Amino acid sequence: PDTSFPPIEPLRPPEGAPNVLVILIDDAGFGSSSAFGGPCQTPNFDRLADKGLRYNRFHTTALCSPTRQALLTGRNHHAVGMGGITEIATSAPGYNSIRPKAAAPLAETLKLNGYSTAQFGKCHEVPVWETSPMGPFHAWPTGSGFEHFYGFIGGETNQYAPAIYQDTVPVEPDRTPEEGYHFTEDMTDHAIDWIRQQKALMPDKPFFIYWAPGATHAPHHVPTEWSDKYKGKFDQGWDKLREESFERQKKLGVIPTDAELTARPAEIPAWDETPDEMKPVLARQMEVYAGFLEHTDHHAGRLIDA
């Protein structure tokens, strides 16, 4: 009767530990967004950059899986099995798409230190032979430190009719494309709902969110009102566009004022040498891409505001 035990204390990070939101945009180069002098209007990214930092010396692998695995683990991509994308994995060391247990993802470390963790959007780190609804699920987000996942597994999905999983269970979109469905909006709605629930029930517990939309990877799916904003904005062609972006980058200060524009690779034809019948098609492709990136920025802004 006289025995006493210390109370059970919930695990919490140190006082003042911040909420963390990582936004990863797919297939967007250094010269894409207006935050870095590009032609695609990204007012919310501009807002973040103006209140924070723009980095102009960094490295990515220019491939989905390696960059993501390196970002999530803080390791060189070969050290975590991602010498290439998961679809081209081989049994060679560094290329098998299998993250070793010695390399814990950031989400796992934060979860073990009292954070709530969730991932929304694209997950391209699962070995292809483990991507079915039968698993195994140790390489899925919920097996990699994320307590909740809402998104798709693999390199790409139809943004109007995506193959979505909630944690490890396949789910269907709640409406049709004709009713206005788009995956970026849907995943943002889920992220906002998750934050509000988490803060309502455990306001003293900080969160780590990894928000990685399918944009702007193919397929470039965006409502036409977004792509139509850019009608005629790329009729000058890519050679002129490069020069325009280059000058904006100098004015922003993200490149030195005495920088020299990289020569266009011989493999890419000059705009003036492109057949006239192809020019409207190629210009429209860029309009759709730009609309897709601005649409993504809009939903990132909704999440940041929430």
mmCIF file of C-alpha atoms in Angstrom:
data_model
loop_
_atom_site.group_PDB
_atom_site.id
_atom_site.type_symbol
_atom_site.label_atom_id
_atom_site.label_comp_id
_atom_site.label_asym_id
_atom_site.label_seq_id
_atom_site.Cartn_x
_atom_site.Cartn_y
_atom_site.Cartn_z
ATOM 1 C CA PRO A 1 0.000 0.000 0.000
ATOM 2 C CA ASP A 2 2.870 2.380 0.659
ATOM 3 C CA THR A 3 4.514 1.787 -2.718
ATOM 4 C CA SER A 4 4.652 4.794 -5.023
ATOM 5 C CA PHE A 5 5.813 5.189 -8.593
ATOM 6 C CA PRO A 6 6.737 8.264 -10.601
ATOM 7 C CA PRO A 7 3.889 9.542 -12.778
ATOM 8 C CA ILE A 8 3.750 8.663 -16.450
ATOM 9 C CA GLU A 9 4.918 11.743 -18.338
ATOM 10 C CA PRO A 10 4.082 12.193 -22.018
ATOM 11 C CA LEU A 11 7.153 12.643 -24.199
ATOM 12 C CA ARG A 12 7.525 16.225 -25.367
ATOM 13 C CA PRO A 13 10.366 18.099 -27.049
ATOM 14 C CA PRO A 14 12.130 20.934 -25.212
ATOM 15 C CA GLU A 15 10.186 24.125 -24.489
ATOM 16 C CA GLY A 16 9.952 26.297 -27.585
ATOM 17 C CA ALA A 17 10.558 23.485 -30.084
ATOM 18 C CA PRO A 18 9.186 24.797 -33.401
ATOM 19 C CA ASN A 19 6.607 23.393 -35.752
ATOM 20 C CA VAL A 20 8.389 22.343 -38.965
ATOM 21 C CA LEU A 21 6.914 22.434 -42.466
ATOM 22 C CA VAL A 22 9.009 21.155 -45.385
ATOM 23 C CA ILE A 23 7.618 21.964 -48.837
ATOM 24 C CA LEU A 24 9.187 20.051 -51.714
ATOM 25 C CA ILE A 25 8.268 21.079 -55.265
ATOM 26 C CA ASP A 26 8.977 18.506 -57.957
ATOM 27 C CA ASP A 27 10.706 19.286 -61.281
ATOM 28 C CA ALA A 28 11.032 23.024 -60.650
ATOM 29 C CA GLY A 29 14.414 24.414 -61.613
ATOM 30 C CA PHE A 30 16.414 27.336 -60.252
ATOM 31 C CA GLY A 31 14.873 29.583 -62.920
ATOM 32 C CA SER A 32 11.233 28.483 -62.594
ATOM 33 C CA SER A 33 9.675 30.499 -59.780
ATOM 34 C CA SER A 34 9.487 34.272 -59.493
ATOM 35 C CA ALA A 35 11.199 33.864 -56.103
ATOM 36 C CA PHE A 36 14.377 33.180 -58.103
ATOM 37 C CA GLY A 37 13.667 35.403 -61.090
ATOM 38 C CA GLY A 38 11.689 32.886 -63.118
ATOM 39 C CA PRO A 39 8.613 33.575 -65.267
ATOM 40 C CA CYS A 40 6.154 31.563 -63.115
ATOM 41 C CA GLN A 41 4.397 33.775 -60.565
ATOM 42 C CA THR A 42 4.779 32.333 -57.059
ATOM 43 C CA PRO A 43 3.687 35.085 -54.647
ATOM 44 C CA ASN A 44 3.652 32.808 -51.611
ATOM 45 C CA PHE A 45 7.177 31.537 -52.223
ATOM 46 C CA ASP A 46 8.198 35.168 -52.820
ATOM 47 C CA ARG A 47 6.661 36.022 -49.445
ATOM 48 C CA LEU A 48 8.688 33.316 -47.701
ATOM 49 C CA ALA A 49 11.876 34.366 -49.498
ATOM 50 C CA ASP A 50 11.377 38.041 -48.663
ATOM 51 C CA LYS A 51 11.000 37.230 -44.956
ATOM 52 C CA GLY A 52 13.730 34.592 -44.898
ATOM 53 C CA LEU A 53 16.629 33.344 -46.980
ATOM 54 C CA ARG A 54 17.205 32.399 -50.605
ATOM 55 C CA TYR A 55 19.955 29.826 -51.043
ATOM 56 C CA ASN A 56 21.800 29.915 -54.352
ATOM 57 C CA ARG A 57 24.451 27.250 -53.716
ATOM 58 C CA PHE A 58 22.879 23.858 -53.236
ATOM 59 C CA HIS A 59 22.825 20.442 -54.864
ATOM 60 C CA THR A 60 20.075 18.077 -55.939
ATOM 61 C CA THR A 61 20.448 14.909 -57.961
ATOM 62 C CA ALA A 62 17.859 16.193 -60.494
ATOM 63 C CA LEU A 63 15.971 12.926 -59.959
ATOM 64 C CA CYS A 64 12.951 12.202 -57.750
ATOM 65 C CA SER A 65 13.902 9.304 -55.488
ATOM 66 C CA PRO A 66 17.579 10.164 -54.831
ATOM 67 C CA THR A 67 16.854 13.788 -53.917
ATOM 68 C CA ARG A 68 13.939 12.804 -51.667
ATOM 69 C CA GLN A 69 15.794 10.040 -49.859
ATOM 70 C CA ALA A 70 18.790 12.321 -49.323
ATOM 71 C CA LEU A 71 16.534 15.111 -48.015
ATOM 72 C CA LEU A 72 14.633 12.814 -45.642
ATOM 73 C CA THR A 73 17.748 11.137 -44.195
ATOM 74 C CA GLY A 74 20.442 13.799 -44.502
ATOM 75 C CA ARG A 75 22.681 11.257 -46.265
ATOM 76 C CA ASN A 76 24.280 11.010 -49.672
ATOM 77 C CA HIS A 77 21.767 9.278 -51.933
ATOM 78 C CA HIS A 78 24.058 6.306 -52.614
ATOM 79 C CA ALA A 79 24.462 5.753 -48.858
ATOM 80 C CA VAL A 80 20.694 5.182 -48.653
ATOM 81 C CA GLY A 81 20.382 2.932 -51.705
ATOM 82 C CA MET A 82 19.079 5.568 -54.130
ATOM 83 C CA GLY A 83 21.652 5.880 -56.887
ATOM 84 C CA GLY A 84 18.664 6.218 -59.250
ATOM 85 C CA ILE A 85 14.884 6.281 -59.117
ATOM 86 C CA THR A 86 13.210 3.242 -57.606
ATOM 87 C CA GLU A 87 12.004 1.979 -60.995
ATOM 88 C CA ILE A 88 15.574 1.362 -62.204
ATOM 89 C CA ALA A 89 16.899 -0.244 -59.015
ATOM 90 C CA THR A 90 19.458 -3.033 -59.332
ATOM 91 C CA SER A 91 21.179 -5.225 -56.752
ATOM 92 C CA ALA A 92 24.369 -3.153 -57.032
ATOM 93 C CA PRO A 93 25.461 -1.433 -53.807
ATOM 94 C CA GLY A 94 23.948 2.028 -53.560
ATOM 95 C CA TYR A 95 21.366 1.304 -56.254
ATOM 96 C CA ASN A 96 18.967 -1.204 -54.683
ATOM 97 C CA SER A 97 16.389 1.436 -53.517
ATOM 98 C CA ILE A 98 16.496 -0.033 -49.993
ATOM 99 C CA ARG A 99 17.182 2.405 -47.155
ATOM 100 C CA PRO A 100 19.441 0.703 -44.602
ATOM 101 C CA LYS A 101 18.214 0.590 -41.031
ATOM 102 C CA ALA A 102 21.342 2.494 -40.006
ATOM 103 C CA ALA A 103 19.969 5.629 -41.715
ATOM 104 C CA ALA A 104 16.970 6.934 -39.801
ATOM 105 C CA PRO A 105 14.724 9.438 -41.575
ATOM 106 C CA LEU A 106 14.287 12.825 -39.906
ATOM 107 C CA ALA A 107 10.606 12.062 -39.266
ATOM 108 C CA GLU A 108 11.558 9.015 -37.198
ATOM 109 C CA THR A 109 14.011 11.030 -35.082
ATOM 110 C CA LEU A 110 11.456 13.770 -34.449
ATOM 111 C CA LYS A 111 8.676 11.283 -33.647
ATOM 112 C CA LEU A 112 10.898 9.589 -31.075
ATOM 113 C CA ASN A 113 11.458 13.027 -29.520
ATOM 114 C CA GLY A 114 7.774 13.840 -29.123
ATOM 115 C CA TYR A 115 6.737 15.409 -32.428
ATOM 116 C CA SER A 116 3.555 14.703 -34.372
ATOM 117 C CA THR A 117 4.569 13.749 -37.918
ATOM 118 C CA ALA A 118 2.646 13.612 -41.198
ATOM 119 C CA GLN A 119 3.403 13.411 -44.915
ATOM 120 C CA PHE A 120 1.119 14.636 -47.697
ATOM 121 C CA GLY A 121 1.592 14.121 -51.422
ATOM 122 C CA LYS A 122 4.178 12.130 -53.305
ATOM 123 C CA CYS A 123 6.262 9.279 -51.901
ATOM 124 C CA HIS A 124 8.830 7.943 -54.366
ATOM 125 C CA GLU A 125 11.097 6.100 -51.939
ATOM 126 C CA VAL A 126 9.383 2.698 -51.817
ATOM 127 C CA PRO A 127 11.033 -0.229 -53.676
ATOM 128 C CA VAL A 128 8.749 -1.070 -56.607
ATOM 129 C CA TRP A 129 8.181 -4.656 -55.410
ATOM 130 C CA GLU A 130 6.718 -3.257 -52.147
ATOM 131 C CA THR A 131 4.277 -0.720 -53.610
ATOM 132 C CA SER A 132 1.085 -2.784 -53.603
ATOM 133 C CA PRO A 133 -1.642 -2.489 -50.924
ATOM 134 C CA MET A 134 -0.213 -5.716 -49.471
ATOM 135 C CA GLY A 135 3.130 -4.091 -48.595
ATOM 136 C CA PRO A 136 5.389 -4.760 -46.804
ATOM 137 C CA PHE A 137 5.144 -1.219 -45.479
ATOM 138 C CA HIS A 138 8.441 -0.588 -43.664
ATOM 139 C CA ALA A 139 9.626 1.761 -46.484
ATOM 140 C CA TRP A 140 6.278 3.566 -46.757
ATOM 141 C CA PRO A 141 5.882 6.883 -44.914
ATOM 142 C CA THR A 142 4.132 5.234 -41.946
ATOM 143 C CA GLY A 143 7.115 2.874 -41.661
ATOM 144 C CA SER A 144 9.590 5.741 -41.989
ATOM 145 C CA GLY A 145 8.626 7.930 -39.060
ATOM 146 C CA PHE A 146 5.399 9.502 -40.301
ATOM 147 C CA GLU A 147 2.372 8.801 -38.128
ATOM 148 C CA HIS A 148 0.025 9.776 -40.964
ATOM 149 C CA PHE A 149 0.274 9.731 -44.764
ATOM 150 C CA TYR A 150 -2.125 10.940 -47.437
ATOM 151 C CA GLY A 151 -0.834 10.744 -50.985
ATOM 152 C CA PHE A 152 0.456 8.484 -53.726
ATOM 153 C CA ILE A 153 3.306 5.987 -54.002
ATOM 154 C CA GLY A 154 5.588 6.205 -57.023
ATOM 155 C CA GLY A 155 6.826 8.770 -59.517
ATOM 156 C CA GLU A 156 3.600 10.305 -60.785
ATOM 157 C CA THR A 157 -0.190 10.028 -60.812
ATOM 158 C CA ASN A 158 -3.127 11.554 -62.626
ATOM 159 C CA GLN A 159 -3.841 14.777 -60.726
ATOM 160 C CA TYR A 160 -7.560 14.565 -61.561
ATOM 161 C CA ALA A 161 -7.946 10.849 -60.757
ATOM 162 C CA PRO A 162 -5.024 9.941 -58.496
ATOM 163 C CA ALA A 163 -4.145 6.594 -56.924
ATOM 164 C CA ILE A 164 -4.301 7.742 -53.300
ATOM 165 C CA TYR A 165 -3.447 5.982 -50.060
ATOM 166 C CA GLN A 166 -4.440 7.015 -46.564
ATOM 167 C CA ASP A 167 -1.632 5.578 -44.465
ATOM 168 C CA THR A 168 -1.467 2.172 -46.247
ATOM 169 C CA VAL A 169 -5.086 1.831 -47.370
ATOM 170 C CA PRO A 170 -6.237 2.761 -50.914
ATOM 171 C CA VAL A 171 -8.931 5.461 -50.926
ATOM 172 C CA GLU A 172 -10.940 7.174 -53.643
ATOM 173 C CA PRO A 173 -11.181 10.946 -54.219
ATOM 174 C CA ASP A 174 -14.305 12.454 -52.681
ATOM 175 C CA ARG A 175 -15.476 14.005 -55.963
ATOM 176 C CA THR A 176 -14.915 13.823 -59.712
ATOM 177 C CA PRO A 177 -12.822 16.113 -61.927
ATOM 178 C CA GLU A 178 -16.109 17.478 -63.302
ATOM 179 C CA GLU A 179 -17.018 18.451 -59.742
ATOM 180 C CA GLY A 180 -13.742 20.347 -59.431
ATOM 181 C CA TYR A 181 -11.404 17.720 -57.968
ATOM 182 C CA HIS A 182 -7.650 18.266 -58.129
ATOM 183 C CA PHE A 183 -5.123 16.342 -56.038
ATOM 184 C CA THR A 184 -3.032 19.349 -54.916
ATOM 185 C CA GLU A 185 -6.131 21.003 -53.462
ATOM 186 C CA ASP A 186 -7.245 17.722 -51.864
ATOM 187 C CA MET A 187 -3.907 16.961 -50.185
ATOM 188 C CA THR A 188 -3.762 20.554 -48.902
ATOM 189 C CA ASP A 189 -7.255 20.233 -47.419
ATOM 190 C CA HIS A 190 -6.140 17.056 -45.634
ATOM 191 C CA ALA A 191 -2.969 18.725 -44.360
ATOM 192 C CA ILE A 192 -4.917 21.698 -42.987
ATOM 193 C CA ASP A 193 -7.457 19.394 -41.329
ATOM 194 C CA TRP A 194 -4.631 17.372 -39.759
ATOM 195 C CA ILE A 195 -2.941 20.500 -38.358
ATOM 196 C CA ARG A 196 -6.201 21.785 -36.887
ATOM 197 C CA GLN A 197 -7.016 18.448 -35.275
ATOM 198 C CA GLN A 198 -3.499 18.087 -33.918
ATOM 199 C CA LYS A 199 -3.470 21.619 -32.462
ATOM 200 C CA ALA A 200 -6.984 21.236 -31.021
ATOM 201 C CA LEU A 201 -6.195 17.990 -29.208
ATOM 202 C CA MET A 202 -2.491 18.409 -28.370
ATOM 203 C CA PRO A 203 -1.590 22.101 -28.638
ATOM 204 C CA ASP A 204 1.605 21.592 -26.634
ATOM 205 C CA LYS A 205 2.942 19.045 -29.150
ATOM 206 C CA PRO A 206 4.830 20.487 -32.163
ATOM 207 C CA PHE A 207 4.427 18.978 -35.619
ATOM 208 C CA PHE A 208 6.654 18.011 -38.532
ATOM 209 C CA ILE A 209 4.893 18.081 -41.902
ATOM 210 C CA TYR A 210 6.404 17.035 -45.217
ATOM 211 C CA TRP A 211 4.224 18.491 -48.026
ATOM 212 C CA ALA A 212 5.353 17.147 -51.390
ATOM 213 C CA PRO A 213 2.782 17.593 -54.176
ATOM 214 C CA GLY A 214 2.893 15.818 -57.523
ATOM 215 C CA ALA A 215 3.510 19.237 -59.060
ATOM 216 C CA THR A 216 5.279 20.185 -61.168
ATOM 217 C CA HIS A 217 6.200 16.681 -62.292
ATOM 218 C CA ALA A 218 4.330 15.259 -65.248
ATOM 219 C CA PRO A 219 1.456 14.926 -65.917
ATOM 220 C CA HIS A 220 0.974 18.699 -66.041
ATOM 221 C CA HIS A 221 -2.650 18.830 -64.938
ATOM 222 C CA VAL A 222 -4.066 22.184 -63.898
ATOM 223 C CA PRO A 223 -7.447 23.929 -64.337
ATOM 224 C CA THR A 224 -7.413 26.050 -67.485
ATOM 225 C CA GLU A 225 -8.053 29.301 -65.602
ATOM 226 C CA TRP A 226 -4.524 28.966 -64.215
ATOM 227 C CA SER A 227 -2.754 28.128 -67.477
ATOM 228 C CA ASP A 228 -4.744 30.761 -69.377
ATOM 229 C CA LYS A 229 -3.123 33.437 -67.187
ATOM 230 C CA TYR A 230 0.042 32.866 -69.205
ATOM 231 C CA LYS A 231 -1.400 33.058 -72.717
ATOM 232 C CA GLY A 232 1.173 34.602 -75.015
ATOM 233 C CA LYS A 233 3.771 34.948 -72.234
ATOM 234 C CA PHE A 234 6.136 32.416 -73.855
ATOM 235 C CA ASP A 235 5.681 33.162 -77.546
ATOM 236 C CA GLN A 236 9.175 34.677 -77.581
ATOM 237 C CA GLY A 237 10.669 31.179 -77.177
ATOM 238 C CA TRP A 238 13.129 29.653 -74.769
ATOM 239 C CA ASP A 239 16.274 31.442 -75.931
ATOM 240 C CA LYS A 240 14.774 34.854 -75.204
ATOM 241 C CA LEU A 241 13.113 33.533 -72.041
ATOM 242 C CA ARG A 242 16.495 32.414 -70.663
ATOM 243 C CA GLU A 243 17.888 35.916 -71.190
ATOM 244 C CA GLU A 244 14.889 37.529 -69.493
ATOM 245 C CA SER A 245 15.103 35.232 -66.450
ATOM 246 C CA PHE A 246 18.872 35.755 -66.275
ATOM 247 C CA GLU A 247 18.449 39.525 -66.049
ATOM 248 C CA ARG A 248 15.758 39.212 -63.365
ATOM 249 C CA GLN A 249 18.063 36.958 -61.339
ATOM 250 C CA LYS A 250 20.809 39.592 -61.470
ATOM 251 C CA LYS A 251 18.377 42.251 -60.214
ATOM 252 C CA LEU A 252 17.244 39.954 -57.386
ATOM 253 C CA GLY A 253 20.842 39.286 -56.419
ATOM 254 C CA VAL A 254 20.580 35.500 -56.601
ATOM 255 C CA ILE A 255 23.411 35.475 -59.165
ATOM 256 C CA PRO A 256 26.358 37.905 -59.437
ATOM 257 C CA THR A 257 25.924 40.952 -61.670
ATOM 258 C CA ASP A 258 28.902 39.833 -63.755
ATOM 259 C CA ALA A 259 27.609 36.269 -64.243
ATOM 260 C CA GLU A 260 27.604 34.910 -67.790
ATOM 261 C CA LEU A 261 24.658 32.999 -69.219
ATOM 262 C CA THR A 262 25.437 29.323 -69.791
ATOM 263 C CA ALA A 263 25.577 28.421 -73.469
ATOM 264 C CA ARG A 264 22.528 26.548 -74.706
ATOM 265 C CA PRO A 265 23.443 22.856 -75.133
ATOM 266 C CA ALA A 266 23.734 21.728 -78.745
ATOM 267 C CA GLU A 267 21.185 18.978 -78.048
ATOM 268 C CA ILE A 268 18.474 21.632 -77.549
ATOM 269 C CA PRO A 269 17.524 23.331 -80.828
ATOM 270 C CA ALA A 270 17.437 27.097 -81.092
ATOM 271 C CA TRP A 271 13.912 28.535 -80.918
ATOM 272 C CA ASP A 272 14.430 30.204 -84.314
ATOM 273 C CA GLU A 273 15.235 26.795 -85.832
ATOM 274 C CA THR A 274 12.065 25.204 -84.404
ATOM 275 C CA PRO A 275 9.379 24.495 -87.049
ATOM 276 C CA ASP A 276 6.686 27.192 -86.987
ATOM 277 C CA GLU A 277 3.888 24.645 -86.572
ATOM 278 C CA MET A 278 5.534 23.386 -83.355
ATOM 279 C CA LYS A 279 6.004 26.785 -81.710
ATOM 280 C CA PRO A 280 2.371 27.225 -80.520
ATOM 281 C CA VAL A 281 2.426 23.683 -79.079
ATOM 282 C CA LEU A 282 5.667 24.261 -77.191
ATOM 283 C CA ALA A 283 4.568 27.694 -75.963
ATOM 284 C CA ARG A 284 1.296 26.187 -74.716
ATOM 285 C CA GLN A 285 3.213 23.459 -72.879
ATOM 286 C CA MET A 286 5.077 26.178 -71.006
ATOM 287 C CA GLU A 287 1.827 28.043 -70.267
ATOM 288 C CA VAL A 288 0.412 24.877 -68.704
ATOM 289 C CA TYR A 289 3.590 24.276 -66.702
ATOM 290 C CA ALA A 290 3.621 27.864 -65.421
ATOM 291 C CA GLY A 291 -0.056 27.667 -64.478
ATOM 292 C CA PHE A 292 0.621 24.389 -62.665
ATOM 293 C CA LEU A 293 3.409 25.964 -60.603
ATOM 294 C CA GLU A 294 1.350 29.065 -59.727
ATOM 295 C CA HIS A 295 -1.587 26.815 -58.769
ATOM 296 C CA THR A 296 0.764 24.835 -56.502
ATOM 297 C CA ASP A 297 2.100 28.032 -54.929
ATOM 298 C CA HIS A 298 -1.504 29.085 -54.236
ATOM 299 C CA HIS A 299 -2.233 25.896 -52.284
ATOM 300 C CA ALA A 300 1.108 26.064 -50.469
ATOM 301 C CA GLY A 301 0.014 29.545 -49.414
ATOM 302 C CA ARG A 302 -3.277 28.174 -48.063
ATOM 303 C CA LEU A 303 -1.315 25.678 -45.954
ATOM 304 C CA ILE A 304 1.126 28.308 -44.664
ATOM 305 C CA ASP A 305 -1.723 30.660 -43.746
ATOM 306 C CA ALA A 306 -3.569 27.871 -41.919
#
